[in-house]
CSV table of C-alpha atoms and ligand atoms in Angstrom, one decimal:
chain,number,residue,atom,x,y,z
A,29,MET,CA,116.3,113.6,98.8
A,30,ASN,CA,119.1,114.7,101.1
A,31,LYS,CA,121.7,116.0,98.7
A,32,ASP,CA,124.6,115.3,101.2
A,33,PHE,CA,123.7,111.7,101.6
A,34,ASP,CA,125.2,109.6,98.8
A,35,VAL,CA,123.2,106.4,99.3
A,36,LEU,CA,124.8,104.7,96.3
A,37,LYS,CA,128.2,105.1,98.0
A,38,TYR,CA,126.9,103.1,101.0
A,39,ILE,CA,125.1,100.5,99.0
A,40,LYS,CA,128.4,99.3,97.6
A,41,ASP,CA,129.3,98.3,101.2
A,42,PHE,CA,126.6,95.7,101.3
A,43,PRO,CA,127.5,92.5,99.3
A,44,VAL,CA,123.9,91.1,99.3
A,45,LEU,CA,122.6,94.3,97.7
A,46,ASN,CA,125.2,94.1,94.9
A,47,LYS,CA,124.2,90.8,93.4
A,48,GLU,CA,121.1,89.0,92.2
A,49,VAL,CA,119.1,87.1,94.8
A,50,ASN,CA,117.0,84.3,93.4
A,51,GLY,CA,117.7,85.7,89.9
A,52,LYS,CA,116.5,89.2,90.8
A,53,ARG,CA,117.8,92.6,92.0
A,54,LEU,CA,116.9,92.6,95.7
A,55,VAL,CA,114.7,95.4,97.0
A,56,TYR,CA,115.1,94.7,100.7
A,57,LEU,CA,112.4,96.4,102.7
A,58,ASP,CA,112.5,94.3,105.8
A,59,SER,CA,115.2,96.0,107.9
A,60,ALA,CA,112.8,96.3,110.8
A,61,ALA,CA,113.2,92.5,111.1
A,62,THR,CA,117.0,92.5,110.5
A,63,ALA,CA,119.4,94.8,108.8
A,64,GLN,CA,121.8,93.8,106.0
A,65,LYS,CA,125.4,93.7,107.0
A,66,PRO,CA,128.2,95.8,105.5
A,67,LEU,CA,131.5,94.3,104.5
A,68,SER,CA,133.4,95.9,107.4
A,69,VAL,CA,131.2,93.8,109.8
A,70,ILE,CA,131.6,90.6,107.8
A,71,ASN,CA,135.4,91.2,107.6
A,72,ALA,CA,135.7,91.9,111.3
A,73,ILE,CA,134.2,88.5,112.0
A,74,LYS,CA,136.6,86.8,109.6
A,75,ASN,CA,139.5,88.7,111.1
A,76,TYR,CA,138.5,87.6,114.6
A,77,TYR,CA,138.5,83.9,113.6
A,78,GLU,CA,141.7,84.2,111.5
A,79,ASN,CA,143.7,86.1,114.1
A,80,ILE,CA,142.2,86.4,117.6
A,81,ASN,CA,140.0,83.4,118.4
A,82,ALA,CA,140.3,82.0,121.9
A,83,ASN,CA,138.0,81.6,124.9
A,84,PRO,CA,138.1,85.0,126.6
A,85,HIS,CA,138.7,85.4,130.4
A,86,ARG,CA,140.0,81.9,130.7
A,87,GLY,CA,143.6,81.9,129.6
A,88,ALA,CA,146.8,83.7,130.5
A,89,TYR,CA,148.2,83.2,127.0
A,90,PHE,CA,148.4,85.8,124.3
A,91,LEU,CA,145.3,84.9,122.2
A,92,SER,CA,143.0,84.5,125.2
A,93,THR,CA,144.1,87.9,126.4
A,94,ALA,CA,143.6,89.4,122.9
A,95,SER,CA,140.1,87.9,122.8
A,96,THR,CA,139.3,89.3,126.3
A,97,GLU,CA,140.5,92.7,125.3
A,98,ALA,CA,138.5,92.7,122.0
A,99,HIS,CA,135.4,91.8,123.9
A,100,ASP,CA,135.9,94.6,126.5
A,101,ASN,CA,136.8,97.0,123.8
A,102,ALA,CA,133.5,96.3,122.0
A,103,ARG,CA,131.7,97.0,125.4
A,104,LYS,CA,133.4,100.4,125.5
A,105,THR,CA,132.2,101.3,122.0
A,106,ILE,CA,128.6,100.4,123.0
A,107,LYS,CA,129.0,102.5,126.2
A,108,GLU,CA,129.9,105.5,124.1
A,109,PHE,CA,127.2,104.8,121.6
A,110,LEU,CA,124.5,104.8,124.3
A,111,ASN,CA,126.2,107.5,126.3
A,112,ALA,CA,126.2,105.3,129.4
A,113,LYS,CA,128.1,106.5,132.4
A,114,TYR,CA,130.0,103.2,133.0
A,115,SER,CA,131.1,100.3,130.9
A,116,GLU,CA,129.9,97.9,133.6
A,117,GLU,CA,126.4,99.1,132.8
A,118,ILE,CA,126.6,97.3,129.4
A,119,ILE,CA,125.7,93.6,129.6
A,120,PHE,CA,126.1,91.5,126.5
A,121,THR,CA,123.1,89.3,125.9
A,122,LYS,CA,121.7,87.2,122.9
A,123,GLY,CA,119.4,90.1,122.0
A,124,ALA,CA,116.5,92.2,123.1
A,125,THR,CA,114.4,89.2,124.1
A,126,GLU,CA,117.0,87.8,126.4
A,127,SER,CA,117.6,91.3,127.9
A,128,PHE,CA,114.0,91.6,128.8
A,129,ASN,CA,113.9,88.2,130.3
A,130,ILE,CA,116.9,89.1,132.5
A,131,ILE,CA,115.1,92.3,133.7
A,132,ALA,CA,111.9,90.4,134.4
A,133,GLN,CA,113.6,87.5,136.2
A,134,SER,CA,116.4,89.3,138.0
A,135,TYR,CA,114.6,92.6,138.8
A,136,GLY,CA,110.9,91.9,138.4
A,137,MET,CA,110.7,88.6,140.4
A,138,ASN,CA,112.7,90.2,143.2
A,139,PHE,CA,111.3,93.7,143.5
A,140,ILE,CA,107.7,93.5,142.3
A,141,ASN,CA,105.1,92.3,144.8
A,142,ALA,CA,101.5,91.4,145.1
A,143,ASN,CA,99.1,94.2,143.9
A,144,ASP,CA,102.0,96.3,142.5
A,145,GLU,CA,101.4,97.5,138.9
A,146,ILE,CA,103.5,97.0,135.8
A,147,VAL,CA,102.6,99.3,132.9
A,148,ILE,CA,103.4,98.6,129.3
A,149,SER,CA,101.8,99.8,126.0
A,150,ILE,CA,99.5,97.9,123.7
A,151,SER,CA,102.0,98.3,121.0
A,152,GLU,CA,104.7,96.2,122.7
A,153,HIS,CA,106.5,93.4,120.9
A,154,HIS,CA,105.9,90.1,122.6
A,155,SER,CA,109.4,90.1,124.1
A,156,ASN,CA,108.4,93.2,126.2
A,157,LEU,CA,105.0,91.7,127.1
A,158,ILE,CA,105.2,88.0,127.9
A,159,PRO,CA,108.0,88.4,130.5
A,160,TRP,CA,105.8,90.9,132.4
A,161,GLN,CA,102.8,88.6,132.2
A,162,GLN,CA,105.1,86.0,133.8
A,163,VAL,CA,106.1,88.3,136.6
A,164,ALA,CA,102.5,89.5,137.2
A,165,LYS,CA,101.3,85.9,137.4
A,166,ALA,CA,104.0,84.7,139.7
A,167,LYS,CA,103.9,87.7,142.0
A,168,GLY,CA,100.2,88.6,142.0
A,169,ALA,CA,100.9,91.9,140.4
A,170,VAL,CA,98.7,93.7,137.8
A,171,LEU,CA,99.7,94.2,134.2
A,172,LYS,CA,98.3,97.4,132.8
A,173,TYR,CA,98.3,98.8,129.2
A,174,LEU,CA,98.6,102.2,127.7
A,175,TYR,CA,96.3,102.3,124.7
A,176,LEU,CA,96.6,104.2,121.5
A,177,ASP,CA,94.0,106.8,120.4
A,178,GLU,CA,92.5,107.0,116.9
A,179,ASN,CA,95.6,108.8,115.6
A,180,GLY,CA,97.7,105.8,116.7
A,181,GLU,CA,99.3,107.8,119.6
A,182,ILE,CA,99.3,107.4,123.4
A,183,PRO,CA,97.4,110.4,124.9
A,184,ILE,CA,99.0,112.2,127.8
A,185,SER,CA,95.9,111.5,129.9
A,186,GLU,CA,96.4,107.8,129.4
A,187,ILE,CA,100.0,108.1,130.8
A,188,GLU,CA,98.9,110.2,133.8
A,189,GLU,CA,95.9,107.9,134.6
A,190,LYS,CA,97.7,104.6,134.3
A,191,ILE,CA,101.1,105.4,135.8
A,192,THR,CA,100.3,106.0,139.5
A,193,SER,CA,101.8,105.4,142.9
A,194,LYS,CA,100.9,101.8,142.5
A,195,THR,CA,103.2,101.4,139.5
A,196,LYS,CA,106.5,99.8,140.2
A,197,LEU,CA,107.8,99.3,136.7
A,198,VAL,CA,107.0,100.8,133.3
A,199,SER,CA,108.4,99.2,130.1
A,200,ILE,CA,107.9,100.9,126.8
A,201,THR,CA,109.1,100.7,123.2
A,202,GLN,CA,110.7,103.8,121.8
A,203,MET,CA,109.5,102.8,118.3
A,204,SER,CA,106.9,100.2,117.5
A,205,ASN,CA,108.1,97.5,115.1
A,206,ALA,CA,104.5,96.9,114.0
A,207,LEU,CA,103.3,100.5,113.2
A,208,GLY,CA,106.5,102.5,113.2
A,209,THR,CA,105.1,104.8,115.9
A,210,ILE,CA,107.6,106.8,117.9
A,211,LEU,CA,106.5,106.8,121.5
A,212,PRO,CA,107.1,109.7,124.0
A,213,VAL,CA,109.5,107.6,126.1
A,214,LYS,CA,111.2,110.6,127.8
A,215,GLU,CA,107.9,111.9,129.1
A,216,ILE,CA,106.8,108.4,130.1
A,217,ILE,CA,110.1,107.8,132.0
A,218,LYS,CA,109.7,111.2,133.7
A,219,ARG,CA,106.2,110.2,134.8
A,220,ALA,CA,107.4,106.8,136.0
A,221,HIS,CA,110.1,108.5,138.1
A,222,GLU,CA,107.6,110.9,139.6
A,223,VAL,CA,105.7,108.0,141.0
A,224,GLY,CA,108.8,106.1,142.1
A,225,ALA,CA,108.7,103.4,139.4
A,226,VAL,CA,111.6,102.0,137.4
A,227,ALA,CA,111.5,102.6,133.6
A,228,CYS,CA,112.7,100.2,130.9
A,229,VAL,CA,113.0,101.2,127.2
A,230,ASP,CA,112.8,98.8,124.3
A,231,ALA,CA,115.1,100.4,121.8
A,232,ALA,CA,115.2,97.4,119.4
A,233,GLN,CA,113.8,99.5,116.6
A,234,SER,CA,114.7,103.1,117.6
A,235,ILE,CA,118.4,102.2,117.9
A,236,ALA,CA,118.7,101.9,114.1
A,237,HIS,CA,117.0,105.2,113.4
A,238,MET,CA,117.9,107.8,116.0
A,239,ALA,CA,120.5,108.8,118.5
A,240,VAL,CA,119.7,106.9,121.8
A,241,ASP,CA,121.2,108.5,124.9
A,242,VAL,CA,120.4,106.6,128.1
A,243,GLN,CA,121.4,109.5,130.4
A,244,ASP,CA,119.3,112.0,128.5
A,245,LEU,CA,116.4,109.6,128.6
A,246,ASP,CA,117.2,108.8,132.2
A,247,ALA,CA,116.3,105.2,131.4
A,248,ASP,CA,116.8,102.7,134.2
A,249,PHE,CA,117.1,99.8,131.7
A,250,LEU,CA,117.3,99.9,127.9
A,251,VAL,CA,117.6,97.0,125.6
A,252,PHE,CA,118.4,96.4,121.9
A,253,SER,CA,119.5,93.7,119.5
A,254,GLY,CA,122.6,94.1,117.4
A,255,HIS,CA,121.3,92.6,114.3
A,256,LYS,CA,118.9,95.5,113.7
A,257,ILE,CA,121.9,97.8,113.4
A,258,MET,CA,123.8,95.6,111.0
A,259,SER,CA,125.7,93.4,113.5
A,260,PRO,CA,125.6,89.6,113.4
A,261,MET,CA,122.6,87.9,115.0
A,262,GLY,CA,122.9,86.4,118.5
A,263,ILE,CA,124.2,89.5,120.2
A,264,GLY,CA,122.3,92.2,122.1
A,265,VAL,CA,122.6,94.6,124.9
A,266,LEU,CA,121.1,95.1,128.3
A,267,TYR,CA,121.9,98.6,129.7
A,268,GLY,CA,121.0,99.0,133.3
A,269,LYS,CA,121.9,101.7,135.9
A,270,LYS,CA,124.7,100.3,138.1
A,271,HIS,CA,122.9,100.6,141.4
A,272,LEU,CA,120.0,98.5,140.0
A,273,LEU,CA,122.2,95.8,138.3
A,274,ASN,CA,124.2,95.5,141.5
A,275,LYS,CA,121.1,94.6,143.6
A,276,MET,CA,119.8,92.1,141.1
A,277,THR,CA,120.4,88.4,141.2
A,278,PRO,CA,122.2,86.7,138.2
A,279,PHE,CA,120.1,85.2,135.4
A,280,LEU,CA,122.4,82.5,134.1
A,281,PHE,CA,124.5,80.5,136.5
A,282,GLY,CA,127.7,78.7,135.5
A,283,GLY,CA,131.2,79.5,134.4
A,284,ASP,CA,132.7,83.0,134.3
A,285,MET,CA,130.0,84.8,136.4
A,286,VAL,CA,131.4,83.8,139.7
A,287,GLU,CA,133.9,84.9,142.3
A,288,TYR,CA,134.2,81.9,144.6
A,289,VAL,CA,132.3,78.6,144.3
A,290,TYR,CA,132.0,76.3,147.4
A,291,GLU,CA,130.3,73.0,147.7
A,292,GLN,CA,127.0,74.6,148.9
A,293,ASP,CA,127.3,78.3,148.0
A,294,THR,CA,128.7,80.8,145.5
A,295,THR,CA,129.7,84.4,145.4
A,296,TYR,CA,129.3,86.3,142.1
A,297,ALA,CA,131.6,88.3,139.9
A,298,GLU,CA,131.4,92.0,139.7
A,299,LEU,CA,129.4,93.8,137.0
A,300,PRO,CA,129.1,93.2,134.1
A,301,TYR,CA,130.4,89.6,134.3
A,302,LYS,CA,127.8,88.7,136.9
A,303,PHE,CA,125.2,88.6,134.1
A,304,GLU,CA,127.5,87.0,131.5
A,305,GLY,CA,127.6,83.4,132.4
A,306,GLY,CA,129.2,80.9,130.0
A,307,THR,CA,131.4,81.5,127.0
A,308,GLN,CA,130.7,84.8,125.3
A,309,ASN,CA,129.9,85.5,121.7
A,310,VAL,CA,133.1,87.4,121.1
A,311,GLU,CA,132.8,87.4,117.3
A,312,ALA,CA,129.3,89.0,117.4
A,313,ALA,CA,130.4,91.6,120.0
A,314,ILE,CA,133.2,92.6,117.7
A,315,GLY,CA,130.7,92.6,114.8
A,316,LEU,CA,128.4,94.9,116.8
A,317,GLN,CA,131.3,97.2,117.5
A,318,GLU,CA,132.1,97.4,113.8
A,319,ALA,CA,128.4,98.0,113.0
A,320,ILE,CA,128.4,100.9,115.4
A,321,LYS,CA,131.6,102.3,113.8
A,322,TYR,CA,129.8,102.0,110.5
A,323,ILE,CA,126.8,104.0,111.8
A,324,ASN,CA,129.1,106.6,113.2
A,325,HIS,CA,130.9,106.8,109.9
A,326,VAL,CA,127.6,107.4,108.0
A,327,GLY,CA,126.2,109.6,110.8
A,328,ILE,CA,123.0,108.6,112.7
A,329,ASP,CA,121.4,112.0,111.9
A,330,ASN,CA,122.0,111.3,108.2
A,331,ILE,CA,120.5,107.9,108.5
A,332,GLU,CA,117.5,109.3,110.3
A,333,ASN,CA,117.0,112.0,107.6
A,334,HIS,CA,117.4,109.6,104.8
A,335,VAL,CA,115.0,107.1,106.2
A,336,GLN,CA,112.5,109.8,107.0
A,337,GLN,CA,112.6,111.0,103.4
A,338,LEU,CA,112.0,107.5,102.1
A,339,LEU,CA,109.1,107.1,104.5
A,340,GLU,CA,107.5,110.3,103.3
A,341,TYR,CA,108.0,109.4,99.7
A,342,ALA,CA,106.6,105.9,100.1
A,343,HIS,CA,103.8,107.1,102.3
A,344,GLU,CA,102.7,109.7,99.7
A,345,LYS,CA,102.7,107.1,96.9
A,346,LEU,CA,101.0,104.4,98.9
A,347,SER,CA,98.3,106.7,100.1
A,348,GLN,CA,97.3,107.5,96.5
A,349,LEU,CA,96.2,103.9,96.1
A,350,GLU,CA,92.6,103.6,97.0
A,351,VAL,CA,92.8,99.9,97.8
A,352,VAL,CA,95.5,100.4,100.4
A,353,THR,CA,94.9,101.1,104.1
A,354,ILE,CA,97.9,102.5,106.1
A,355,TYR,CA,98.1,102.0,109.9
A,356,GLY,CA,99.9,104.1,112.5
A,357,PRO,CA,100.2,107.8,113.1
A,358,LYS,CA,99.1,110.2,110.3
A,359,GLU,CA,101.8,112.7,111.2
A,360,LEU,CA,104.9,111.2,109.8
A,361,HIS,CA,107.4,112.9,112.2
A,362,LYS,CA,105.8,110.7,114.8
A,363,LYS,CA,106.8,107.6,112.8
A,364,GLY,CA,110.1,105.8,112.1
A,365,GLY,CA,111.0,104.1,108.8
A,366,VAL,CA,108.1,101.6,108.9
A,367,ILE,CA,104.9,101.5,106.9
A,368,SER,CA,102.3,99.0,108.0
A,369,PHE,CA,99.4,98.5,105.5
A,370,ASN,CA,96.9,96.2,104.0
A,371,ILE,CA,95.5,95.8,100.5
A,372,LYS,CA,91.7,95.4,100.2
A,373,ASP,CA,90.6,91.8,100.1
A,374,VAL,CA,94.2,90.4,100.0
A,375,HIS,CA,95.9,88.5,102.8
A,376,PRO,CA,99.2,90.0,103.7
A,377,HIS,CA,101.0,86.7,103.1
A,378,ASP,CA,99.7,86.8,99.5
A,379,VAL,CA,100.9,90.4,99.1
A,380,SER,CA,104.3,89.4,100.4
A,381,THR,CA,104.6,86.3,98.2
A,382,ILE,CA,103.5,88.3,95.1
A,383,LEU,CA,106.0,91.1,95.9
A,384,ASP,CA,108.7,88.4,96.3
A,385,SER,CA,108.3,87.5,92.7
A,386,TYR,CA,109.4,91.1,91.9
A,387,GLY,CA,112.4,90.8,94.2
A,388,VAL,CA,110.7,92.9,96.8
A,389,ALA,CA,111.2,91.6,100.4
A,390,ILE,CA,108.6,92.9,102.9
A,391,ARG,CA,107.2,91.3,106.1
A,392,SER,CA,103.7,90.1,106.6
A,393,GLY,CA,102.0,88.8,109.8
A,394,ASN,CA,101.3,90.1,113.3
A,395,HIS,CA,104.8,91.3,113.9
A,396,CYS,CA,105.0,89.6,117.3
A,397,ALA,CA,102.3,92.1,118.5
A,398,GLN,CA,99.2,90.0,118.7
A,399,PRO,CA,97.5,92.1,121.4
A,400,LEU,CA,98.0,95.2,119.2
A,401,MET,CA,96.5,93.5,116.2
A,402,ARG,CA,93.5,92.4,118.2
A,403,TYR,CA,93.1,95.9,119.6
A,404,MET,CA,93.1,97.3,116.1
A,405,ASN,CA,90.6,94.6,114.9
A,406,ILE,CA,92.9,93.1,112.3
A,407,ASN,CA,94.8,89.8,112.1
A,408,SER,CA,97.9,91.0,110.4
A,409,THR,CA,99.5,93.6,108.1
A,410,CYS,CA,102.1,94.0,105.4
A,411,ARG,CA,105.1,95.9,106.6
A,412,ALA,CA,107.7,97.7,104.5
A,413,SER,CA,110.7,99.1,106.4
A,414,PHE,CA,113.5,101.3,105.2
A,415,TYR,CA,117.2,101.7,106.1
A,416,LEU,CA,120.2,103.6,105.0
A,417,TYR,CA,120.8,101.5,101.9
A,418,ASN,CA,117.3,101.9,100.4
A,419,THR,CA,116.7,104.3,97.5
A,420,LYS,CA,113.8,106.1,95.9
A,421,GLU,CA,114.1,103.6,93.2
A,422,ASP,CA,113.4,100.8,95.7
A,423,VAL,CA,110.3,102.6,96.7
A,424,ASP,CA,109.2,102.9,93.1
A,425,ILE,CA,109.7,99.2,92.4
A,426,PHE,CA,107.8,98.5,95.7
A,427,ILE,CA,104.9,100.7,94.6
A,428,ASP,CA,104.7,99.3,91.1
A,429,SER,CA,104.6,95.8,92.4
A,430,ILE,CA,101.9,96.7,94.9
A,431,LYS,CA,99.8,98.0,92.0
A,432,ASN,CA,100.0,94.6,90.4
A,433,VAL,CA,98.9,92.6,93.5
A,434,ARG,CA,95.2,92.7,93.0
A,435,ARG,CA,95.5,92.1,89.3
A,436,TRP,CA,97.5,88.9,90.0
A,437,LEU,CA,94.6,87.7,92.0
A,438,GLY,CA,92.0,88.4,89.3
A,439,TYR,CA,90.6,91.7,90.6
A,440,GLY,CA,90.0,94.4,88.0
A,441,SER,CA,92.3,96.9,89.8
B,12,PMP,N1,111.3,94.7,120.4
B,12,PMP,C1,111.1,95.2,119.2
B,12,PMP,C2,110.4,96.5,119.0
B,12,PMP,C3,111.5,94.4,118.1
B,12,PMP,O1,111.2,94.9,116.8
B,12,PMP,C4,112.1,93.2,118.2
B,12,PMP,C5,112.5,92.3,117.1
B,12,PMP,N2,111.5,92.2,116.1
B,12,PMP,C6,112.3,92.8,119.6
B,12,PMP,C7,111.9,93.5,120.6
B,12,PMP,C8,113.0,91.4,119.8
B,12,PMP,O2,114.3,91.4,119.3
B,12,PMP,P1,115.0,90.0,119.1
B,12,PMP,O3,114.1,89.0,118.4
B,12,PMP,O4,116.2,90.3,118.3
B,12,PMP,O5,115.3,89.5,120.5
């Protein structure tokens, strides 16, 4: 393992990993669903309520100003984290799902027309799929898919054939939550721009594992949820290029997102407030800021290396088990810290329940990617995912418990 990365030092920062859960040591292998939270994030939320809490933007008094400043400060940290050009390009949302719905409703419904094409990949999470179905249905547009080859990758020919002058919007995940596949988003964005289409990136998984730079990617929109990078739930980000956000209509109408309101008409606030109707989740924005500080303290490259080494270690051990089928790319550098697999003749929910009895938490199901499962001719998979606080020992416990699954169910081995 990476000698410079002292994982035990970081584990101490996560209260839930330092106690028994349901009477057992927790082996948490479900960070792709949500990451555990370090004490600095938990304390930042406590500090907010003990010292700063007030409704932001609405008062001239000390606390309200402090709350407003804390919220804006969090935005600046996210701007730096994504290397966005302007703070106004960072919109706070509830999470990736809400961010996609804003793009679909406020951009898609206004700028996509009949017979235009929208291109996504077959490995998209439902949150980057259903909003585009809605736009396609409402506007008479066509929703097209990039399909994976037998190696679990999108061939270049697929990108060139599907993204054409008819394409008006391309929306692609940078890392699949279901298979761990890292998609060539930079190339896809380049192709989208060559044909004059707008490109959105789903960074809900990748944001936890690699440096994400919106200017380097040249993404027009990029979304993520804070909880996957150790922030509280209920906060996420919509990044959008200023000129695109400026021409979009607001998504939520109400308090705070307005300039002037008349009996019959309204003018809207400037960016980013135009898209932030209603009282904001200041505590979670501060929690997200603290989570980013934590990532910066550990180093995103260190996290990426550590997770990659765990992935390789787990992959090697798991592939030695004849009863296990692993999905996704064979070449591990094309994969993030996610292993999707099945055990012969055992339903993933049974695997997950049996592993739980060993204190091992993995995910089972379709991972909000039903079209992908159907495309692969399976109903569901088991998914183990790794993060900075996981160890080789976690992987060993995971593998040992996997070896026991079929025995539990009465199979010989
Ligand atoms: N996209 C991907 C790739 C995801 O993994 C997730 C969460 N599982 C989402 C989008 C949606 O995120 P949220 O549920 O936090 O809105």
